[in-house]
Coordinates of C-alpha atoms in Angstrom, one line a residue:
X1 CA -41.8 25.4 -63.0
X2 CA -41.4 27.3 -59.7
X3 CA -37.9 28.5 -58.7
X4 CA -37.7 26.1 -55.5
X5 CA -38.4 22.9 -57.9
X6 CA -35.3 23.9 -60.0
X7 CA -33.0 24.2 -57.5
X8 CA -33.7 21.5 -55.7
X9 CA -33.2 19.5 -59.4
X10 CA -30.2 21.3 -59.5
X11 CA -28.9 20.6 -56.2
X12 CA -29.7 16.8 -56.6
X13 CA -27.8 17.1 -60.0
X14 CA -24.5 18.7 -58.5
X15 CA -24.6 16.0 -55.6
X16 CA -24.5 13.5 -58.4
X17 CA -21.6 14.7 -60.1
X18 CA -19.8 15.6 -56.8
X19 CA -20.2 12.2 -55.7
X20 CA -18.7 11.2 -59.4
X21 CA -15.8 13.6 -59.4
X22 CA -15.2 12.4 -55.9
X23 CA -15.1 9.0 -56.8
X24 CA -12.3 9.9 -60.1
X25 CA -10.3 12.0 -57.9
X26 CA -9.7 9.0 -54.8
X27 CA -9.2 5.7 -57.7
X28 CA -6.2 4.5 -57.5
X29 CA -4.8 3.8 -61.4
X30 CA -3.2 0.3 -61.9
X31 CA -4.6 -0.3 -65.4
X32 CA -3.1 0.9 -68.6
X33 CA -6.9 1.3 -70.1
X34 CA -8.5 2.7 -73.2
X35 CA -8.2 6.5 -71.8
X36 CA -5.0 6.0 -70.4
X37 CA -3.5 4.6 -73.3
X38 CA -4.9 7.5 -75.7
X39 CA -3.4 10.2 -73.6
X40 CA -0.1 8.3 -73.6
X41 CA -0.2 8.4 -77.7
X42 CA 3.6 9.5 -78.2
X43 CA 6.5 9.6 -81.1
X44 CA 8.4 6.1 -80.4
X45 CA 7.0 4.7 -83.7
X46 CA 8.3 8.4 -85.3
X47 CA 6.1 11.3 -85.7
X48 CA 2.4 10.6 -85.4
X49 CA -1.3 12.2 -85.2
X50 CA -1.5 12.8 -81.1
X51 CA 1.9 12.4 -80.2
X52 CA 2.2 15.5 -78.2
X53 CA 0.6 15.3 -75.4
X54 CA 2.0 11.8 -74.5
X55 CA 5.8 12.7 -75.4
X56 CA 5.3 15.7 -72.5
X57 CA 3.7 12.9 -70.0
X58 CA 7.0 11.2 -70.7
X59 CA 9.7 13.6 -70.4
X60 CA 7.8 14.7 -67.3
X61 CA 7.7 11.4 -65.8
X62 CA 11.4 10.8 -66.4
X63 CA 12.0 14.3 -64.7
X64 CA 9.9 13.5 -61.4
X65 CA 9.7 9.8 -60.9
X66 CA 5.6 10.2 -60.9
X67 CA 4.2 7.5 -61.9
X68 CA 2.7 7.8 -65.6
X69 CA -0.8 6.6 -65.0
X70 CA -0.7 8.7 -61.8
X71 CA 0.1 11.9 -64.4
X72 CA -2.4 11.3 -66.9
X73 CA -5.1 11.3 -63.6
X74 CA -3.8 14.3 -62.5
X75 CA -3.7 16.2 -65.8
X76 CA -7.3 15.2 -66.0
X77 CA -8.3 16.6 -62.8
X78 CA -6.7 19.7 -63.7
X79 CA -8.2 20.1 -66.9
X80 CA -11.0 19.5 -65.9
X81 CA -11.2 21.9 -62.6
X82 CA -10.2 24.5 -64.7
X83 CA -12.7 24.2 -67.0
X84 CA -15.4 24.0 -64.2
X85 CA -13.5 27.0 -62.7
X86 CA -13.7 28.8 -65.8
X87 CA -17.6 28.4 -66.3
X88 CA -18.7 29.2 -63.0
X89 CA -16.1 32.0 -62.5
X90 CA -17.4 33.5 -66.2
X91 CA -21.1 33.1 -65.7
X92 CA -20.9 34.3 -61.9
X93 CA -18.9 37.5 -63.1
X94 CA -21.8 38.0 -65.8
X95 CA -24.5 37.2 -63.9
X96 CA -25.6 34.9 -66.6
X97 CA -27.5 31.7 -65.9
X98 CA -26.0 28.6 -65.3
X99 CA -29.0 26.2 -65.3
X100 CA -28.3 25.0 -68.8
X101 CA -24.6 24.2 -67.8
X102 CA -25.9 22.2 -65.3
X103 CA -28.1 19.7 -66.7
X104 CA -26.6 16.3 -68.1
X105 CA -26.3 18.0 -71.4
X106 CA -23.9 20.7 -70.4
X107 CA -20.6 20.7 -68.4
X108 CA -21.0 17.9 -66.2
X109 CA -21.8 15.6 -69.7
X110 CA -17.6 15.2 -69.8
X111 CA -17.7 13.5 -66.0
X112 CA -20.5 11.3 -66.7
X113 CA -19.4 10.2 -69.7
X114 CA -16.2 9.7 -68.4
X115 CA -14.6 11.9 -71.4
X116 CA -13.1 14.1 -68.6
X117 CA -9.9 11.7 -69.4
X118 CA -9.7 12.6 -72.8
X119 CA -8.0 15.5 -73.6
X120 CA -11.2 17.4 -74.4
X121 CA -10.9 19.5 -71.2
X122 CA -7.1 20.8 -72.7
X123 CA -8.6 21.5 -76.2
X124 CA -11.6 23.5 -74.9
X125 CA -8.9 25.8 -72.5
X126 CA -7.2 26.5 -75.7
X127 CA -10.3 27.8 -77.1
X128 CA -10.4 29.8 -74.2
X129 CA -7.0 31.6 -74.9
X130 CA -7.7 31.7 -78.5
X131 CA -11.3 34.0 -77.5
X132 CA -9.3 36.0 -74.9
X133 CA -6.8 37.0 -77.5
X134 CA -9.1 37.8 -80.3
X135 CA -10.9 40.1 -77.9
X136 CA -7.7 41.7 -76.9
X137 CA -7.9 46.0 -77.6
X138 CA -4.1 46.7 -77.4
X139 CA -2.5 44.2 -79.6
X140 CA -2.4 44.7 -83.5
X141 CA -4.9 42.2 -85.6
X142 CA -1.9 40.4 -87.8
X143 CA -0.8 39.4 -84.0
X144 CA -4.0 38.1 -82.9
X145 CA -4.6 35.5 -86.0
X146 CA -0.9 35.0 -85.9
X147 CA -0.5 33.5 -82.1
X148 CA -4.4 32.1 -82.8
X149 CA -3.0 30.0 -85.7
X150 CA 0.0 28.8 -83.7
X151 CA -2.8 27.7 -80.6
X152 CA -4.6 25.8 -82.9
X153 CA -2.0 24.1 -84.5
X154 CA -0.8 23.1 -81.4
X155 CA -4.3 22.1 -80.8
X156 CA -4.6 19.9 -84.4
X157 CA -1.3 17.9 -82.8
X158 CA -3.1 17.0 -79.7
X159 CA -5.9 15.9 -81.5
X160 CA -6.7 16.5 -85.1
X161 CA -10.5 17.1 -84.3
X162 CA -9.6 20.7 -82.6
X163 CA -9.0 21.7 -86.2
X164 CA -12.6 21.6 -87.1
X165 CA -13.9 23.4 -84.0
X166 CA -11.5 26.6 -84.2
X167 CA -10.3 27.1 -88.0
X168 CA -13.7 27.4 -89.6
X169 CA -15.5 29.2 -87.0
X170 CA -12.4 32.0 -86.5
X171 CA -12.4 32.2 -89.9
X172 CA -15.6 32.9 -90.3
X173 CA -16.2 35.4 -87.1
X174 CA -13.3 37.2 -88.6
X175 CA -14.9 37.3 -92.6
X176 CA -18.2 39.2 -90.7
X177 CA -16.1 41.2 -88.8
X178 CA -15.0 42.6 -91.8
X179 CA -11.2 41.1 -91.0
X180 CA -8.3 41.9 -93.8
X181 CA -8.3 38.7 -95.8
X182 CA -4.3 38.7 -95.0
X183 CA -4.5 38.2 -92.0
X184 CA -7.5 35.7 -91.8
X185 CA -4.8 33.6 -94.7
X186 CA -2.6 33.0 -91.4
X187 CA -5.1 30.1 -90.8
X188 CA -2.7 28.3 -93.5
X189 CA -0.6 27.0 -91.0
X190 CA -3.3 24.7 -89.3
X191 CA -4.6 23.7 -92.4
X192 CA -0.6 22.4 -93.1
X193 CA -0.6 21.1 -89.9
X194 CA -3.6 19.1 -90.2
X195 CA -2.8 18.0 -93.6
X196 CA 0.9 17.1 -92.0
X197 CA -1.2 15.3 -89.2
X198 CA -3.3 13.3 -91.5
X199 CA -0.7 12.1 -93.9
X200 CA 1.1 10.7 -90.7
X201 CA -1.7 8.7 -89.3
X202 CA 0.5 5.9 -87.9
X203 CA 2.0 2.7 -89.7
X204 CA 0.4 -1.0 -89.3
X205 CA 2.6 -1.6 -86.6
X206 CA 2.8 2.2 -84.4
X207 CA 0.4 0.9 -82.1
X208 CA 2.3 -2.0 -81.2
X209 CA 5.4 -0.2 -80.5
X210 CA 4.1 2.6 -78.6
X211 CA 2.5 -0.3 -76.5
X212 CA 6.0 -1.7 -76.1
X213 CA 7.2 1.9 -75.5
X214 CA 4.7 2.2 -72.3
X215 CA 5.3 -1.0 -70.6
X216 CA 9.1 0.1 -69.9
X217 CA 7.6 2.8 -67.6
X218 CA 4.6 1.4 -66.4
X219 CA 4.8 -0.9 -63.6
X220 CA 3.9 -4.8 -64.4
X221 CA 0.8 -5.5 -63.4
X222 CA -0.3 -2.3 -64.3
X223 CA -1.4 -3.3 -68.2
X224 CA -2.6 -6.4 -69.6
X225 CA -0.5 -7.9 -72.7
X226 CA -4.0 -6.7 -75.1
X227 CA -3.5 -4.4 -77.2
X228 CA -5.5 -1.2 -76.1
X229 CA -8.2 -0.3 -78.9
X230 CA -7.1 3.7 -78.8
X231 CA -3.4 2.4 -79.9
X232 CA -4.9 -0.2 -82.3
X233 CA -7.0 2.6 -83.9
X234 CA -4.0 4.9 -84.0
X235 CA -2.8 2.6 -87.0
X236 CA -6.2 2.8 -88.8
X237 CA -6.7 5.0 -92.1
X238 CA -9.9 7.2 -92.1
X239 CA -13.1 5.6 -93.4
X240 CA -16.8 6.1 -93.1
X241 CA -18.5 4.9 -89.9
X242 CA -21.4 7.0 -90.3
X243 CA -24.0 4.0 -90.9
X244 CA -22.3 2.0 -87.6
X245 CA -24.1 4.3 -85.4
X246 CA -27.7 3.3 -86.6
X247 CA -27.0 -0.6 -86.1
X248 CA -29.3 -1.9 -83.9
X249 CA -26.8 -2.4 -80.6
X250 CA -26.9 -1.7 -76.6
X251 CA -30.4 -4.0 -76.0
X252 CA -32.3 -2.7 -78.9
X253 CA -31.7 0.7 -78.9
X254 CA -30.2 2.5 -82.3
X255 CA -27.6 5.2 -80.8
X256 CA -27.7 6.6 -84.7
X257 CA -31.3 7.7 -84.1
X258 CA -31.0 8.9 -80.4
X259 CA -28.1 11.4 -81.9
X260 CA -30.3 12.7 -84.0
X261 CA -33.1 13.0 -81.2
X262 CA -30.6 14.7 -79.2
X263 CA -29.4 17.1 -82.1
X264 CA -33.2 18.3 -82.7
X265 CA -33.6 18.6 -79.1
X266 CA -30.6 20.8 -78.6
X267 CA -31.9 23.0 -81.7
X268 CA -35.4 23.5 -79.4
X269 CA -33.4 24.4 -76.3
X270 CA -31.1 26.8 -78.0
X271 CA -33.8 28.1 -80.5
X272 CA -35.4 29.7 -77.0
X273 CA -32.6 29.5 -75.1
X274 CA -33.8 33.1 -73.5
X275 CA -36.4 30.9 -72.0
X276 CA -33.5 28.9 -70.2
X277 CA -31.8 31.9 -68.7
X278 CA -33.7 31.6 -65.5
X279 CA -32.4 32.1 -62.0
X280 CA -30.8 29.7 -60.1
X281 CA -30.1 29.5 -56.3
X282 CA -31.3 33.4 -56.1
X283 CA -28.5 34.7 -58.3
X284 CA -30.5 37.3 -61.0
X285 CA -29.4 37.2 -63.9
X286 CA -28.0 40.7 -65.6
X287 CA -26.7 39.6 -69.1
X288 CA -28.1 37.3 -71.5
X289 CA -27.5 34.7 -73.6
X290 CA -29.0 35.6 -76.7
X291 CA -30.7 32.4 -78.4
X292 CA -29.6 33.7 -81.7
X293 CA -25.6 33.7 -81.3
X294 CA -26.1 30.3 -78.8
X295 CA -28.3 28.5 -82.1
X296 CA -25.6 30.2 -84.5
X297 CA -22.7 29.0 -82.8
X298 CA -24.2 25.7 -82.1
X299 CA -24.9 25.1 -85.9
X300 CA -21.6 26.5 -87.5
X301 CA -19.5 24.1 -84.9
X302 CA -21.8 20.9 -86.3
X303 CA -21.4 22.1 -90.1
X304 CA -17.8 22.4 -89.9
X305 CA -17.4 19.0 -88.1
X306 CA -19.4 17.1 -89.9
X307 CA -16.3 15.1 -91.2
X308 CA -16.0 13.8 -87.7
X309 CA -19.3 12.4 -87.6
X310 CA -18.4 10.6 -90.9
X311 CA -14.8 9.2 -89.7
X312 CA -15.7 8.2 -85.9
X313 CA -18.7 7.0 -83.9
X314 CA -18.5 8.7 -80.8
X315 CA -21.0 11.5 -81.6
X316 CA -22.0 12.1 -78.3
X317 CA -18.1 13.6 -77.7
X318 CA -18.6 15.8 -80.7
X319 CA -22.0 17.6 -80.1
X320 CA -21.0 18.0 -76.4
X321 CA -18.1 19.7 -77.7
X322 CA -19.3 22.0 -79.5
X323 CA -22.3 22.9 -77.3
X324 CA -19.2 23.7 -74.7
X325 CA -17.4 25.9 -77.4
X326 CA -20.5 27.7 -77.9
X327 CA -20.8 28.9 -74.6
X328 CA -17.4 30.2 -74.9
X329 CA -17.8 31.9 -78.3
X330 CA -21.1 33.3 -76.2
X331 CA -18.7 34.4 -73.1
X332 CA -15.8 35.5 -74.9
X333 CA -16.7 37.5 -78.3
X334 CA -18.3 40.3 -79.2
X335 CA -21.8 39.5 -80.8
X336 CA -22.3 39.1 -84.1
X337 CA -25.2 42.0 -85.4
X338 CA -26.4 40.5 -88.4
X339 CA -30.2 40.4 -89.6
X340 CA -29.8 36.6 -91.3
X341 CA -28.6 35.6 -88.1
X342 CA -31.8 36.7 -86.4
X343 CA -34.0 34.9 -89.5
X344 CA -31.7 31.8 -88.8
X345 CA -33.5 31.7 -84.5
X346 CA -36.9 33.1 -85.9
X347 CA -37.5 30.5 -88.5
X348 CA -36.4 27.7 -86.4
X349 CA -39.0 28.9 -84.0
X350 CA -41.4 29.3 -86.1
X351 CA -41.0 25.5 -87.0
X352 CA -40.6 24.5 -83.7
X353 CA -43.6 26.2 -82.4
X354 CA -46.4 24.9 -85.6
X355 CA -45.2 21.3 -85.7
X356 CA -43.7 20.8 -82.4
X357 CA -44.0 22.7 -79.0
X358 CA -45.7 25.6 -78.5
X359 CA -44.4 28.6 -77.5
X360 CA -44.1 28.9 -73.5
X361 CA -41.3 29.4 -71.2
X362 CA -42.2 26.7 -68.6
X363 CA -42.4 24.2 -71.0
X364 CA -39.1 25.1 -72.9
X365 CA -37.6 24.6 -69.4
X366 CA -39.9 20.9 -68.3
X367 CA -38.3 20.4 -71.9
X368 CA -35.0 21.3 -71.3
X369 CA -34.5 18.6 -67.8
X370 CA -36.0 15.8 -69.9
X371 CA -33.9 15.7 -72.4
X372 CA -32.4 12.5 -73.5
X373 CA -28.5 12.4 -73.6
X374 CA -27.2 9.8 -75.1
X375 CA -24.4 7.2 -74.8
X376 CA -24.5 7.3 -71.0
X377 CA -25.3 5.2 -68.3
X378 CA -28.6 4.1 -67.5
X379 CA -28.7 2.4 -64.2
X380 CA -26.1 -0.2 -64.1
X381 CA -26.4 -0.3 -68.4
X382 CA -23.4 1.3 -70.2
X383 CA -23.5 3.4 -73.5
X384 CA -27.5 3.9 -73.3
X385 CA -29.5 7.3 -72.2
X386 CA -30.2 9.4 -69.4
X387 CA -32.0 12.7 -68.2
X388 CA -32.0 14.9 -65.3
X389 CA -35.4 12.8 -63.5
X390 CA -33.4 9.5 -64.4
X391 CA -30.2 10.5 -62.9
X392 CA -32.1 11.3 -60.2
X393 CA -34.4 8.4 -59.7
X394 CA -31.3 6.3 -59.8
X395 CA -29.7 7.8 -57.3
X396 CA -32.6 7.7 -54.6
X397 CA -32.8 3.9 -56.0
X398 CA -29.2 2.9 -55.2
X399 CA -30.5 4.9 -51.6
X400 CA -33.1 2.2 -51.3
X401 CA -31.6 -0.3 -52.4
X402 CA -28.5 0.0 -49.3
X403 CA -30.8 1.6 -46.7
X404 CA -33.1 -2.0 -46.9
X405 CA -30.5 -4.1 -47.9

């Protein structure tokens, strides 16, 4: 693929998510909805999984007179900008490539998926700080995993699922970095915190009466008198969804089995990801992102979160997650020299290249913009598929459409 196709994909692409971002950033909020109402989660029904992050959007709403829903968007943006920031700040400094980042897969996956309302953005910031002080020269090690255990049990009580991104993976990174075994036991404190987290899931009735709670500060007319679902789930103990996402649903289509085409296509991507770090808009590249520590990362974030994909069905949020965390781990930490971890990217490429796609740069990168995401929209169809070309098609579409309408 010549350099002046990929950036005009690219430049379509970022027009597309501008337009998106755009379109967040000037709504005006007047419904209590799904997102809204899981960022409000707070501790008027006592002390519960979540509770954080919506006590702090209280107190600071009593304190300015903002309204709440008006908050939570402007958290959001925040988050989110910072996170953008970050990224292009990082890979600029580094001269590393930012096609991948780019695509629907990457950064731009928590716009277009709308997730950049979740709390996502805040979790993946902390992961941030937690890198930046493990890779700190001047401060003693017992200091490090301390203040990186109190981050990420801060993190568990925003959202239990940071747990399973940071604990396992630190732990690890430090056990081959040849880390006392003291200090890497300072990840106790999550693990309390997690349990403490999971043992106070909510009662029957804690949605209902952090429902209650809201409507004292939210305006009327600004929530219907249903229930959210992300404060009816709050009350719900932990079962195994993993067979609801391979029910035939959304016109036909199995979302179960387009996880699973994603997942393999990720492992191609990443497997040759050396093929993927490719110029864009002129910018050369002077570092690399090796494919071995972005398919190692990759793998030990899905391993260690597997109980996610057994307790919730929003897959999509976890594997964009830790794709994201990746890249950070990639940024942030020194690279881990080990021979297995080689083998590991050398016999998936092996596999990949006998059974599945030959060896070739240009077609690791054709393959890399076709890719299908899932849960996203697909025209005017929620919770389906997309790719780069059909992001793109739609948008010159909806151009049509208005220009001879």
């Amino acid at each position: 693929m010549s350099s002046k196709f990929i950036n005009t994909i690219v430049i379509l692409l970022l027009a597309i998510y501008t337009f998106d971002f755009v379109k967040y950033c000037i709504y005006k909020p007047n419904n209590l909805d799904y997102f809204d109402a899981e960022l409000l989660i707070n501790y008027s029904s006592g002390f519960i999984r979540r509770g954080l992050l919506g006590e702090l959007f209280k107190y600071v709403h009593l304190y300015t007179h903002i309204p709440i829903l008006y908050l939570t968007k402007i958290f959001s943006i925040i988050a989110y900008s910072s996170l953008i920031i970050y990224f292009i700040a990082s890979f600029y400094k580094k001269r590393i490539s930012l096609f991948f980042l780019l695509l629907p897969s990457g950064l731009f996956f928590l716009l277009l998926d709308n997730r950049i309302r979740f709390r996502d953005s805040l979790l993946l910031l902390l992961i941030i700080i937690i890198c930046k002080i493990i890779s700190l020269k001047k401060i003693e090690t017992f200091y490090k995993y301390f203040f990186t255990s109190i981050i990420i049990s801060l993190g568990t009580l925003l959202h239990e699922m940071f747990f399973f991104y940071t604990v396992p993976f630190f732990a690890l990174y430090a056990f081959l970095n040849k880390i006392k075994y003291t200090y890497i036991s300072l990840f106790i404190l999550p693990i309390f915190t997690l349990a403490f987290v999971t043992f106070f899931h909510g009662s029957e009735n804690s949605g209902y009466i952090i429902f209650e709670d809201l409507k004292k500060i939210i305006p009327n007319g600004d929530f219907s008198n249903e229930l959210p679902f992300s404060l009816r789930a709050i009350n719900t103990e932990a079962e195994s969804l993993i067979f609801e996402n391979f029910k035939q649903m959304n016109i036909g289509f199995s979302r179960g089995l387009m996880y699973i085409i994603y997942f393999f296509s990720l492992i191609i991507c990443f497997s040759r990801y050396k093929d993927l770090n490719i110029k864009v808009f002129g910018i050369t590249n002077h570092t690399y992102i090796q494919s071995k520590d972005i398919l190692f990362y990759f793998l030990i974030q899905i391993l260690a979160t597997i109980p996610l994909f057994f307790v919730a069905v929003d897959w999509q949020r976890f594997i964009n997650f830790s794709i994201l965390s990746s890249f950070i781990f990639c940024i942030e930490l020194k690279p881990l020299n080990y021979k297995a971890i080689t083998n590991i990217n050398l016999i998936f490429n092996k596999i990949i290249s006998r059974y599945f796609i030959p060896k070739n740069k240009g077609l690791t990168i054709l393959f890399s913009t076709v890719i299908l995401v899932p849960h996203l929209k697909l025209g005017n169809l929620d919770y389906l598929y997309t790719n780069s070309y059909l992001l793109i098609f739609n948008l010159f579409s909806k151009i049509l459409y208005f220009s001879f309408s």
